[in-house]
């Protein structure tokens, strides 16, 4: 019996070793000693990390194929992680020096002087730990809009990331066929939106859907409400920190009241079961009239039902149509290179080719971003829908917000606190709770 | 105690053979845990190359006493206790009941046993996906069932308390099979003669259970209670799979992971606070230690009293 | 009164207790089978049909989902990895554990009480994710199956169970064996091990379940998709290909079937492992 076990055991060990030996990515430190500028002649495996966004992943797969054909000595090993896991995996893989090129969101949530005792955001932690490569002066950086490089990829005067595009998240997709069929006016004010929903609901058509399972889509969907009331979102954050703005003042209460209508009456029953990436499919099925969500959903809607006719409008959060002509959004995905990468040349080459105008244009067309290369065009349908108000693009609140330590978990303007997604039924009660949770933090770091 | 297997150097054999196990234990378990203890007094981010500063009890102060966040933390602690208590007791009771039933000499009990044990084999991710689908609020089976009674619910995406209750349910559903198996193991150690003797004495089913089964089941009872109590205090994977990090549903284990690896808000730009997370895990450790030790002492005393 | 009940038992025609038992068993079985049936039904639907009505019976039998799931994910590999990790870590663990537990239970090593206390305390230790990660990193075992297996070579509850069980074996046995000239290692291996088989089996099953179910460790330690165990593979599948329920359900079923077959195959050992206590008694 003992013989048998020891045989099994040794087999296991051999097996594990084999697996380890055969499967390890072939990029090793030995290949790093390449002289600068020369094309790497040795075989290189370039490890690339991106977050899940189906059209982007599809584009990257074809781009990688093209890249490998042009550079047969380079193999691209791309891994895809859920957006929620991106920061965790970036951190562990950078620490383990197990990554060359990584997807990094636009730099945001920087600590402002008025934010006491706040921790720096993770991109800043990574830079300060020396894990991201300084890209200042690389040729391909010049392809991008200087402002975008400065706002979304620069820290202490050095460039650490090239940002690939902005996205809008304060809009609503609407089902043109249903709007025509029921003779509903495309809403430009809050009141019109309420009326539209009432008409659809009377016809037994759910008014809105969203990927409630992921939590944040419900919040993002109501972004127009926050934007309509506080068009200057950086000032909002400062106001909240300094106590000039309170979540339970009269102005904010208006927002909470509307949010309740949004969560309780507009959102369809069961929206909490739909995952963020399944919501476009739900909307494209034609069963729902509207879908408040980010511009990045457009390719998924098109992929799900190519002949489905939709439009995209700013979420009308205010009763004054002039207040509803803004887009709120953020800098989305960008590229960074690991500072300690053994494949520096290949990594730079990768970004260089990606940044070539033709490739970049194809990327933007595929994912529907608002381009950060000045020469790129808004060719997409979503681009055309966004264009009218593009001059009014503003970076959104949650890109500035840093919660004070000690703040409670409700210190956010989230519509999902209302029933049926949350526990609150009364806007005043919720507003007080949110402000109280925030105040506790502000008092604690005073 | 006297050692019989040789003298001199050969007396060292037990030590030698003990070493690998002990080595792994120090390397993988105790060492890192002690390191966690030290981490908890620093502002470590867990990022390689980032400076680490000694900040004394600041993490603990923040976790336990700072602002509203500390109250939320204590709520998570309370929730951990509730979760553990309900899961332990209900899983224990159901596991015992089911074990008693399937341990009878009836047909098909083997099939039923297998069915109840199945989720354990499928693992926590599949368990989570299965129930997410079963509780799909947009016309899923449970939603339809509720609709028959004119009710509706968002289940896992709705009221935190309800979502929390569903996680408890799935946790028990998933692990009752283990409890049941351990009880069946215990039941089969009880000599048949004792039951026969009891029956001859004219004991009814309840009396047989109370006077024969229950006391002789003590070792299984202890194993199950300890396993369930400690396991459920530290279990949070189902929260991850079924709910994600949601207000009003967090338990300590999840909180530690989320703060340590920057996943608190679902935001992609959150910070890594591994020092703070380490402090939270020390708090969890103390909690588990106190409860576990109390429980174990109690169970051992009881065992001594009953089995001598 | 008790005699009355006893006689009642005998005279009763309808075996209510048996019927009741079956009712309870069937009720619980439904709770376990229901979610699987839903999974099967969903996996056979098209996405639009699922979006329209999630629960309606699949009429179109859309097997395409299975093909899609099969092509997109490397499930055989994941399954193989899970099996490999579970088996090798469990075997190494149980071997070391027996040799830890036995001398502690017998007091053949100094400070055995202290060592046991260490293991009992370890029961309560929260997983030390962060330092463990640094450790694996510094050992150069990050993204490496050996490093991953290394994580699962410790399980204090197993030691405690073994120690308690070994204590029930009479010490006279050791003496007798030693007099017969049996060496320590051989004694533990050929005599003690079979005697404590029930406890060993229990520990093996508990330990293996833990590895099989691990979700977090693969996220942190394994980045190469060739190393993913089932748990991670499924999460990544969902992450990459989206939460499209019909495909997802098909993927889950594709994974479930071999696991169930494996279970049916091993069930004799698992069940007898956990129930092997009957050997003693």
PDB file of N, CA, C and O in Angstrom, chain C residues 4 31 81 83 98 101 108 162 187 201 209 215 219:
ATOM      1  N   UNK C   4     -47.716   1.053  25.700  1.00  0.00           N
ATOM      2  CA  UNK C   4     -48.826   1.312  24.791  1.00  0.00           C
ATOM      3  C   UNK C   4     -48.305   1.761  23.425  1.00  0.00           C
ATOM      4  O   UNK C   4     -48.727   1.251  22.406  1.00  0.00           O
ATOM      5  N   UNK C  31     -35.514  20.836  -3.133  1.00  0.00           N
ATOM      6  CA  UNK C  31     -34.712  22.044  -2.918  1.00  0.00           C
ATOM      7  C   UNK C  31     -33.352  21.948  -3.601  1.00  0.00           C
ATOM      8  O   UNK C  31     -32.780  22.941  -4.005  1.00  0.00           O
ATOM      9  N   UNK C  81      -6.826  20.800 -13.723  1.00  0.00           N
ATOM     10  CA  UNK C  81      -6.078  21.577 -12.737  1.00  0.00           C
ATOM     11  C   UNK C  81      -6.678  21.423 -11.345  1.00  0.00           C
ATOM     12  O   UNK C  81      -5.967  21.188 -10.370  1.00  0.00           O
ATOM     13  N   UNK C  83      -8.451  19.052 -10.155  1.00  0.00           N
ATOM     14  CA  UNK C  83      -8.189  17.699  -9.644  1.00  0.00           C
ATOM     15  C   UNK C  83      -6.746  17.585  -9.184  1.00  0.00           C
ATOM     16  O   UNK C  83      -6.456  17.095  -8.096  1.00  0.00           O
ATOM     17  N   UNK C  98      -0.375  13.121   9.621  1.00  0.00           N
ATOM     18  CA  UNK C  98      -0.367  11.931  10.471  1.00  0.00           C
ATOM     19  C   UNK C  98       0.894  11.915  11.331  1.00  0.00           C
ATOM     20  O   UNK C  98       0.842  11.602  12.530  1.00  0.00           O
ATOM     21  N   UNK C 101       0.416  14.478  14.033  1.00  0.00           N
ATOM     22  CA  UNK C 101      -0.601  14.170  15.038  1.00  0.00           C
ATOM     23  C   UNK C 101      -0.182  13.024  15.959  1.00  0.00           C
ATOM     24  O   UNK C 101      -0.390  13.091  17.169  1.00  0.00           O
ATOM     25  N   UNK C 108       5.340  11.705  22.299  1.00  0.00           N
ATOM     26  CA  UNK C 108       6.668  11.207  21.937  1.00  0.00           C
ATOM     27  C   UNK C 108       7.646  12.328  21.619  1.00  0.00           C
ATOM     28  O   UNK C 108       8.815  12.091  21.380  1.00  0.00           O
ATOM     29  N   UNK C 162      -7.283  14.352  14.139  1.00  0.00           N
ATOM     30  CA  UNK C 162      -6.412  13.178  14.178  1.00  0.00           C
ATOM     31  C   UNK C 162      -5.904  12.904  15.595  1.00  0.00           C
ATOM     32  O   UNK C 162      -5.917  11.771  16.068  1.00  0.00           O
ATOM     33  N   UNK C 187       5.718   1.504  11.980  1.00  0.00           N
ATOM     34  CA  UNK C 187       4.592   1.298  12.895  1.00  0.00           C
ATOM     35  C   UNK C 187       3.472   2.264  12.563  1.00  0.00           C
ATOM     36  O   UNK C 187       2.310   1.882  12.409  1.00  0.00           O
ATOM     37  N   UNK C 201      -9.874   9.590   6.737  1.00  0.00           N
ATOM     38  CA  UNK C 201     -10.802   9.806   5.634  1.00  0.00           C
ATOM     39  C   UNK C 201     -11.579  11.107   5.824  1.00  0.00           C
ATOM     40  O   UNK C 201     -11.734  11.902   4.897  1.00  0.00           O
ATOM     41  N   UNK C 209     -12.340  19.315   0.098  1.00  0.00           N
ATOM     42  CA  UNK C 209     -13.458  20.225  -0.195  1.00  0.00           C
ATOM     43  C   UNK C 209     -12.986  21.667  -0.161  1.00  0.00           C
ATOM     44  O   UNK C 209     -13.325  22.483  -1.018  1.00  0.00           O
ATOM     45  N   UNK C 215     -11.811  30.185  -4.000  1.00  0.00           N
ATOM     46  CA  UNK C 215     -12.101  31.197  -5.016  1.00  0.00           C
ATOM     47  C   UNK C 215     -11.058  32.311  -5.016  1.00  0.00           C
ATOM     48  O   UNK C 215     -10.639  32.802  -6.052  1.00  0.00           O
ATOM     49  N   UNK C 219      -7.450  33.786  -7.694  1.00  0.00           N
ATOM     50  CA  UNK C 219      -7.491  35.169  -8.193  1.00  0.00           C
ATOM     51  C   UNK C 219      -6.176  35.856  -7.903  1.00  0.00           C
ATOM     52  O   UNK C 219      -5.650  36.609  -8.720  1.00  0.00           O
TER      53      UNK C 219
END
